Amino acid sequence: MTILVTGGRGHVGRSVTRKLLAAGETVRVGTSDPTDTSLSRDAEVVELDLSRPQTLSAALRGVQRVFLYADPSTVDQQIEAMELAGVDHVTLLSTRSLTFRDADSNPIARLHVAVERALGQSRLPWSFLRAGTFATNTLQWARLIRSDNTVRAPYPQSHAAAVHEDDIADVATLTLTQRGHAGAAYVMSGPESNTQREQVSLIGKAIGREIEFEEIEPETYRQTLSRWGGGREEVINQLLTYLVTWNERPVPVVDALQQLTGRPGRPYAQWAVDHADDFR
Ligand SMILES: NC(=O)c1ccc[n+]([C@@H]2O[C@H](COP(=O)([O-])OP(=O)(O)OC[C@H]3O[C@@H](n4cnc5c(N)ncnc54)[C@H](OP(=O)(O)O)[C@@H]3O)[C@@H](O)[C@H]2O)c1
């Protein structure tokens, strides 16, 4: 069985690739940059950009299962190509934000709702991974930690139950390699809620020195957030809204990994140790 992993250079895509290979599966990695030499040599690597669906038919040849990033712009063509190729399971990387009350006014949630809805109406069996805030988002602090040993951000007491990419990949691997996950939507967070100040302190512990936290105005933070969502203002506004919403308010934990495997998700402290070299 061949499994196509889209978004192959992403943190989640790389981890899903590693875990599927470790499970003995044949993996094809689809990426917008197949020349990237850091991609696994144990998997076939092909060019794939979901916003250019003409790259899909070659990438899907002989593929039974797909780990899919959400790109609503071409979702109908994606579904048609997967149905035509005989794909028998799609696991979608979705977002927890569509489970919150304000989902209708959240541009990040709307984007994923469009893809979930299209898959739901298709003939393809699917699983949705509705992941909460990725721990890898805090890599946005890495450059400043390396240069100034400082994080400059607003709302030091704002919470996230940040989820480790390896936990998302563990659940993705289950859905792609075992029966019984078709039609399931798994909501995932990390196993605990931490404030930004706590996260910075845990990164400091992982690299063996104390890091300064300098509180700045939310408007000044826009620059740091501009790498997300193609720098679109509505996405940056939403990211700032999250910081306000969860200020001094722990994020409820939903540990799908624990429910599925009996093993708790990896805490942020573990993530910081795993990524210590990124901050040194
Ligand atoms: N960040 C979060 O907190 C969070 C939480 C829940 C859900 N999500 C969702 O997870 C996805 C990835 O988020 P991320 O950037 O934070 O994580 P990431 O795992 O680091 O993913 C980045 C990779 O996504 C791939 N990608 C981006 N746009 C794509 C597209 N239209 N079609 C196919 N692949 C695409 C690219 O892979 P290649 O370079 O190999 O082409 C890129 O390198 C997004 O859909 C996001 O909305 C994010």
Tab-separated table of C-alpha atoms and ligand atoms in Angstrom:
chain	number	residue	atom	x	y	z
A	1	MET	CA	0.000	0.000	0.000
A	2	THR	CA	1.338	3.455	-0.898
A	3	ILE	CA	0.398	6.465	1.239
A	4	LEU	CA	0.771	10.002	-0.116
A	5	VAL	CA	1.800	12.608	2.461
A	6	THR	CA	1.056	16.142	1.249
A	7	GLY	CA	2.823	19.163	2.738
A	8	GLY	CA	5.914	16.988	3.037
A	9	ARG	CA	8.252	19.738	4.271
A	10	GLY	CA	5.886	20.866	7.037
A	11	HIS	CA	6.556	19.881	10.646
A	12	VAL	CA	3.520	17.632	10.705
A	13	GLY	CA	4.156	16.188	7.228
A	14	ARG	CA	7.739	15.270	8.144
A	15	SER	CA	6.649	13.551	11.335
A	16	VAL	CA	3.824	11.654	9.581
A	17	THR	CA	6.350	10.488	6.957
A	18	ARG	CA	8.788	9.254	9.636
A	19	LYS	CA	6.080	7.377	11.532
A	20	LEU	CA	4.532	5.735	8.466
A	21	LEU	CA	7.980	4.586	7.329
A	22	ALA	CA	8.690	3.246	10.825
A	23	ALA	CA	5.390	1.332	10.600
A	24	GLY	CA	6.683	-0.328	7.426
A	25	GLU	CA	4.471	1.570	4.969
A	26	THR	CA	5.482	2.728	1.493
A	27	VAL	CA	5.358	6.514	1.507
A	28	ARG	CA	5.281	9.054	-1.292
A	29	VAL	CA	6.032	12.585	-0.132
A	30	GLY	CA	4.307	15.410	-2.015
A	31	THR	CA	5.910	18.812	-1.655
A	32	SER	CA	6.099	22.152	-3.422
A	33	ASP	CA	9.917	21.791	-3.316
A	34	PRO	CA	11.051	18.245	-4.153
A	35	THR	CA	14.677	19.459	-4.386
A	36	ASP	CA	14.798	19.928	-0.593
A	37	THR	CA	17.616	17.575	0.435
A	38	SER	CA	16.429	17.393	4.045
A	39	LEU	CA	13.439	15.241	3.001
A	40	SER	CA	13.551	11.550	3.903
A	41	ARG	CA	15.563	9.401	1.515
A	42	ASP	CA	13.462	6.373	2.395
A	43	ALA	CA	10.399	7.784	0.664
A	44	GLU	CA	9.732	8.690	-2.947
A	45	VAL	CA	9.495	12.482	-3.283
A	46	VAL	CA	7.274	14.130	-5.919
A	47	GLU	CA	6.283	17.673	-6.752
A	48	LEU	CA	2.825	18.485	-5.423
A	49	ASP	CA	1.186	21.818	-4.875
A	50	LEU	CA	-2.490	21.525	-3.983
A	51	SER	CA	-3.135	25.002	-5.354
A	52	ARG	CA	-2.060	23.565	-8.758
A	53	PRO	CA	-4.247	20.424	-9.000
A	54	GLN	CA	-2.646	19.387	-12.308
A	55	THR	CA	0.288	18.148	-10.137
A	56	LEU	CA	-2.065	15.732	-8.336
A	57	SER	CA	-2.714	12.987	-10.887
A	58	ALA	CA	0.961	11.952	-11.148
A	59	ALA	CA	1.396	12.192	-7.359
A	60	LEU	CA	-1.665	9.973	-6.827
A	61	ARG	CA	-0.708	7.188	-9.220
A	62	GLY	CA	-0.910	3.868	-7.310
A	63	VAL	CA	-1.805	5.609	-4.047
A	64	GLN	CA	-4.411	4.089	-1.677
A	65	ARG	CA	-4.352	6.583	1.204
A	66	VAL	CA	-3.642	10.293	1.583
A	67	PHE	CA	-2.569	12.584	4.420
A	68	LEU	CA	-4.050	15.872	3.238
A	69	TYR	CA	-3.360	19.513	4.022
A	70	ALA	CA	-6.393	21.782	3.748
A	71	ASP	CA	-6.505	23.901	0.603
A	72	PRO	CA	-10.108	24.894	-0.130
A	73	SER	CA	-9.211	26.741	-3.344
A	74	THR	CA	-9.030	23.520	-5.376
A	75	VAL	CA	-10.787	21.016	-3.128
A	76	ASP	CA	-13.280	19.823	-5.757
A	77	GLN	CA	-10.468	18.948	-8.198
A	78	GLN	CA	-8.533	17.255	-5.362
A	79	ILE	CA	-11.539	15.086	-4.518
A	80	GLU	CA	-12.155	14.198	-8.155
A	81	ALA	CA	-8.490	13.197	-8.616
A	82	MET	CA	-8.480	11.078	-5.432
A	83	GLU	CA	-11.739	9.336	-6.376
A	84	LEU	CA	-10.397	8.649	-9.850
A	85	ALA	CA	-7.162	7.219	-8.423
A	86	GLY	CA	-9.144	4.810	-6.203
A	87	VAL	CA	-8.004	6.324	-2.889
A	88	ASP	CA	-9.728	4.494	-0.029
A	89	HIS	CA	-8.933	6.799	2.918
A	90	VAL	CA	-8.097	10.486	3.399
A	91	THR	CA	-6.859	11.892	6.702
A	92	LEU	CA	-7.274	15.668	6.754
A	93	LEU	CA	-5.146	17.988	8.891
A	94	SER	CA	-7.939	20.245	10.153
A	95	THR	CA	-8.262	22.664	13.047
A	96	ARG	CA	-9.804	22.681	16.495
A	97	SER	CA	-10.875	26.282	15.928
A	98	LEU	CA	-13.910	25.080	13.974
A	99	THR	CA	-15.250	23.491	17.177
A	100	PHE	CA	-15.372	26.833	19.012
A	101	ARG	CA	-18.502	28.978	19.243
A	102	ASP	CA	-17.069	31.830	17.159
A	103	ALA	CA	-16.121	29.524	14.246
A	104	ASP	CA	-18.335	31.372	11.755
A	105	SER	CA	-16.361	34.570	12.168
A	106	ASN	CA	-12.952	32.834	12.283
A	107	PRO	CA	-11.184	32.866	8.870
A	108	ILE	CA	-8.911	29.941	9.837
A	109	ALA	CA	-11.930	27.829	10.850
A	110	ARG	CA	-13.875	28.775	7.699
A	111	LEU	CA	-11.053	27.575	5.465
A	112	HIS	CA	-11.038	24.131	7.096
A	113	VAL	CA	-14.846	23.884	7.270
A	114	ALA	CA	-14.929	24.239	3.474
A	115	VAL	CA	-12.563	21.269	3.032
A	116	GLU	CA	-14.269	19.109	5.699
A	117	ARG	CA	-17.647	19.778	4.098
A	118	ALA	CA	-16.431	18.872	0.601
A	119	LEU	CA	-14.833	15.638	1.831
A	120	GLY	CA	-17.971	14.838	3.839
A	121	GLN	CA	-20.075	15.130	0.696
A	122	SER	CA	-17.691	12.998	-1.385
A	123	ARG	CA	-17.545	9.218	-1.720
A	124	LEU	CA	-14.117	9.159	-0.036
A	125	PRO	CA	-13.773	7.653	3.449
A	126	TRP	CA	-12.144	10.274	5.686
A	127	SER	CA	-10.833	11.090	9.165
A	128	PHE	CA	-10.448	14.670	10.384
A	129	LEU	CA	-7.651	15.663	12.780
A	130	ARG	CA	-8.946	18.840	14.391
A	131	ALA	CA	-5.683	19.956	15.913
A	132	GLY	CA	-5.339	22.833	18.366
A	133	THR	CA	-2.439	25.273	18.452
A	134	PHE	CA	0.763	23.643	17.217
A	135	ALA	CA	3.733	23.811	19.583
A	136	THR	CA	5.819	24.566	16.488
A	137	ASN	CA	4.175	28.013	16.346
A	138	THR	CA	6.552	29.023	19.137
A	139	LEU	CA	9.483	28.527	16.754
A	140	GLN	CA	8.545	32.082	15.738
A	141	TRP	CA	10.498	33.110	18.862
A	142	ALA	CA	13.630	31.145	17.922
A	143	ARG	CA	15.513	33.856	16.003
A	144	LEU	CA	15.166	36.418	18.834
A	145	ILE	CA	16.076	33.862	21.488
A	146	ARG	CA	19.226	32.983	19.548
A	147	SER	CA	20.217	36.625	18.910
A	148	ASP	CA	18.970	38.496	22.035
A	149	ASN	CA	18.045	35.737	24.499
A	150	THR	CA	14.639	37.465	24.657
A	151	VAL	CA	11.039	36.837	23.606
A	152	ARG	CA	9.092	39.993	22.761
A	153	ALA	CA	5.350	39.272	22.740
A	154	PRO	CA	2.080	40.636	24.137
A	155	TYR	CA	-0.039	38.866	26.760
A	156	PRO	CA	2.550	36.819	28.691
A	157	GLN	CA	-0.334	35.202	30.643
A	158	SER	CA	-2.157	34.052	27.507
A	159	HIS	CA	-2.598	30.282	27.379
A	160	ALA	CA	-2.200	27.547	24.768
A	161	ALA	CA	-2.571	23.776	25.087
A	162	ALA	CA	0.105	23.392	22.433
A	163	VAL	CA	0.189	20.076	20.621
A	164	HIS	CA	3.406	18.292	19.626
A	165	GLU	CA	3.635	17.497	15.890
A	166	ASP	CA	4.583	13.917	16.802
A	167	ASP	CA	1.233	13.495	18.609
A	168	ILE	CA	-0.654	14.671	15.522
A	169	ALA	CA	1.452	12.289	13.445
A	170	ASP	CA	0.770	9.381	15.834
A	171	VAL	CA	-2.974	9.858	15.448
A	172	ALA	CA	-2.615	10.381	11.678
A	173	THR	CA	-0.650	7.118	11.430
A	174	LEU	CA	-3.371	5.222	13.306
A	175	THR	CA	-6.061	6.542	10.969
A	176	LEU	CA	-4.000	5.716	7.877
A	177	THR	CA	-2.891	2.229	8.871
A	178	GLN	CA	-5.780	0.782	10.913
A	179	ARG	CA	-9.442	0.139	10.225
A	180	GLY	CA	-12.204	1.794	12.207
A	181	HIS	CA	-11.357	5.485	11.798
A	182	ALA	CA	-13.529	6.334	8.779
A	183	GLY	CA	-15.981	9.104	9.623
A	184	ALA	CA	-14.133	10.031	12.846
A	185	ALA	CA	-13.228	13.619	13.744
A	186	TYR	CA	-10.530	13.709	16.435
A	187	VAL	CA	-10.071	16.940	18.386
A	188	MET	CA	-6.500	17.235	19.641
A	189	SER	CA	-4.660	19.522	22.036
A	190	GLY	CA	-1.521	19.065	24.047
A	191	PRO	CA	-1.940	17.418	27.488
A	192	GLU	CA	-1.719	20.699	29.447
A	193	SER	CA	-2.343	24.411	29.091
A	194	ASN	CA	0.649	26.728	29.553
A	195	THR	CA	0.954	30.496	29.517
A	196	GLN	CA	3.377	32.051	27.048
A	197	ARG	CA	5.617	32.994	29.984
A	198	GLU	CA	5.669	29.343	31.099
A	199	GLN	CA	6.494	28.211	27.560
A	200	VAL	CA	9.444	30.613	27.426
A	201	SER	CA	10.624	29.363	30.806
A	202	LEU	CA	10.395	25.729	29.564
A	203	ILE	CA	12.430	26.590	26.456
A	204	GLY	CA	14.983	28.173	28.816
A	205	LYS	CA	15.152	24.967	30.876
A	206	ALA	CA	15.616	22.916	27.703
A	207	ILE	CA	18.579	25.011	26.536
A	208	GLY	CA	20.056	25.558	29.986
A	209	ARG	CA	19.684	29.320	30.416
A	210	GLU	CA	17.010	31.767	31.530
A	211	ILE	CA	15.287	33.680	28.702
A	212	GLU	CA	13.897	37.205	29.148
A	213	PHE	CA	10.206	37.834	28.360
A	214	GLU	CA	9.616	41.418	27.260
A	215	GLU	CA	5.944	42.361	27.029
A	216	ILE	CA	5.153	44.461	23.970
A	217	GLU	CA	2.043	46.082	22.478
A	218	PRO	CA	-0.167	43.729	20.415
A	219	GLU	CA	0.217	45.982	17.345
A	220	THR	CA	4.003	45.586	17.456
A	221	TYR	CA	3.584	41.779	17.377
A	222	ARG	CA	1.898	41.847	13.952
A	223	GLN	CA	5.300	41.669	12.268
A	224	THR	CA	6.164	38.407	14.099
A	225	LEU	CA	2.777	36.913	13.141
A	226	SER	CA	3.005	37.947	9.493
A	227	ARG	CA	4.486	34.598	8.397
A	228	TRP	CA	1.117	32.917	9.036
A	229	GLY	CA	-1.743	32.657	6.563
A	230	GLY	CA	0.288	34.318	3.816
A	231	GLY	CA	0.419	37.469	5.963
A	232	ARG	CA	-3.326	38.087	5.419
A	233	GLU	CA	-4.633	40.735	7.801
A	234	GLU	CA	-7.740	38.730	8.767
A	235	VAL	CA	-5.528	35.781	9.818
A	236	ILE	CA	-3.183	38.000	11.856
A	237	ASN	CA	-6.212	39.642	13.515
A	238	GLN	CA	-7.490	36.157	14.398
A	239	LEU	CA	-4.130	35.128	15.922
A	240	LEU	CA	-4.184	38.291	18.073
A	241	THR	CA	-7.801	37.476	19.033
A	242	TYR	CA	-6.689	34.033	20.281
A	243	LEU	CA	-4.126	35.732	22.553
A	244	VAL	CA	-6.842	37.958	24.049
A	245	THR	CA	-9.416	35.148	24.319
A	246	TRP	CA	-7.081	32.888	26.288
A	247	ASN	CA	-5.450	35.610	28.359
A	248	GLU	CA	-5.269	34.327	31.971
A	249	ARG	CA	-7.662	31.532	30.894
A	250	PRO	CA	-6.448	27.929	30.520
A	251	VAL	CA	-7.372	26.231	27.255
A	252	PRO	CA	-9.453	23.065	27.861
A	253	VAL	CA	-7.412	19.959	27.122
A	254	VAL	CA	-8.708	17.270	24.722
A	255	ASP	CA	-6.226	14.469	24.440
A	256	ALA	CA	-7.255	12.288	21.462
A	257	LEU	CA	-3.958	10.401	21.668
A	258	GLN	CA	-4.756	9.338	25.246
A	259	GLN	CA	-8.266	8.275	24.226
A	260	LEU	CA	-6.994	6.260	21.263
A	261	THR	CA	-3.825	4.719	22.692
A	262	GLY	CA	-4.001	5.127	26.474
A	263	ARG	CA	-0.757	7.121	26.242
A	264	PRO	CA	-0.870	10.832	27.114
A	265	GLY	CA	0.236	13.475	24.623
A	266	ARG	CA	3.727	14.925	24.886
A	267	PRO	CA	3.820	17.997	27.183
A	268	TYR	CA	5.308	21.310	26.006
A	269	ALA	CA	8.371	20.677	28.193
A	270	GLN	CA	9.098	17.596	26.062
A	271	TRP	CA	8.563	19.559	22.841
A	272	ALA	CA	11.052	22.204	24.049
A	273	VAL	CA	13.669	19.504	24.715
A	274	ASP	CA	13.018	17.948	21.286
A	275	HIS	CA	13.531	21.356	19.633
A	276	ALA	CA	16.291	22.707	21.894
A	277	ASP	CA	18.730	22.972	18.973
A	278	ASP	CA	16.339	25.346	17.182
A	279	PHE	CA	16.675	27.792	20.095
A	280	ARG	CA	20.397	27.432	20.873
B	1	LIG	N1	-0.242	26.282	13.272
B	1	LIG	C1	-1.270	25.883	14.003
B	1	LIG	O1	-1.387	26.173	15.203
B	1	LIG	C2	-2.345	25.045	13.353
B	1	LIG	C3	-3.340	24.469	14.162
B	1	LIG	C4	-4.307	23.672	13.537
B	1	LIG	C5	-4.280	23.480	12.181
B	1	LIG	N2	-3.294	24.061	11.441
B	1	LIG	C6	-3.298	23.854	9.984
B	1	LIG	O2	-2.223	22.985	9.643
B	1	LIG	C7	-1.711	23.326	8.346
B	1	LIG	C8	-0.207	23.581	8.397
B	1	LIG	O3	0.066	24.522	9.354
B	1	LIG	P1	1.552	25.075	9.673
B	1	LIG	O4	2.063	25.825	8.499
B	1	LIG	O5	1.463	25.755	10.971
B	1	LIG	O6	2.346	23.715	9.881
B	1	LIG	P2	3.455	22.878	9.128
B	1	LIG	O7	3.168	21.473	9.508
B	1	LIG	O8	4.799	23.380	9.432
B	1	LIG	O9	3.126	23.030	7.573
B	1	LIG	C9	3.802	23.878	6.631
B	1	LIG	C10	3.743	23.153	5.287
B	1	LIG	O10	2.413	23.060	4.825
B	1	LIG	C11	2.446	22.759	3.454
B	1	LIG	N3	1.405	23.555	2.853
B	1	LIG	C12	1.089	24.837	3.109
B	1	LIG	N4	0.068	25.213	2.332
B	1	LIG	C13	-0.268	24.136	1.603
B	1	LIG	C14	-1.226	23.899	0.629
B	1	LIG	N5	-2.093	24.847	0.237
B	1	LIG	N6	-1.272	22.688	0.084
B	1	LIG	C15	-0.409	21.711	0.448
B	1	LIG	N7	0.532	21.875	1.370
B	1	LIG	C16	0.592	23.081	1.940
B	1	LIG	C17	3.826	23.172	2.922
B	1	LIG	O11	4.538	21.963	2.558
B	1	LIG	P3	5.614	21.923	1.375
B	1	LIG	O12	6.580	23.009	1.693
B	1	LIG	O13	6.201	20.573	1.450
B	1	LIG	O14	4.864	22.166	0.095
B	1	LIG	C18	4.467	23.841	4.157
B	1	LIG	O15	5.848	23.607	4.234
B	1	LIG	C19	-2.528	24.531	7.884
B	1	LIG	O16	-3.596	24.077	7.115
B	1	LIG	C20	-3.023	25.112	9.189
B	1	LIG	O17	-4.188	25.904	9.018
B	1	LIG	C21	-2.330	24.823	11.994
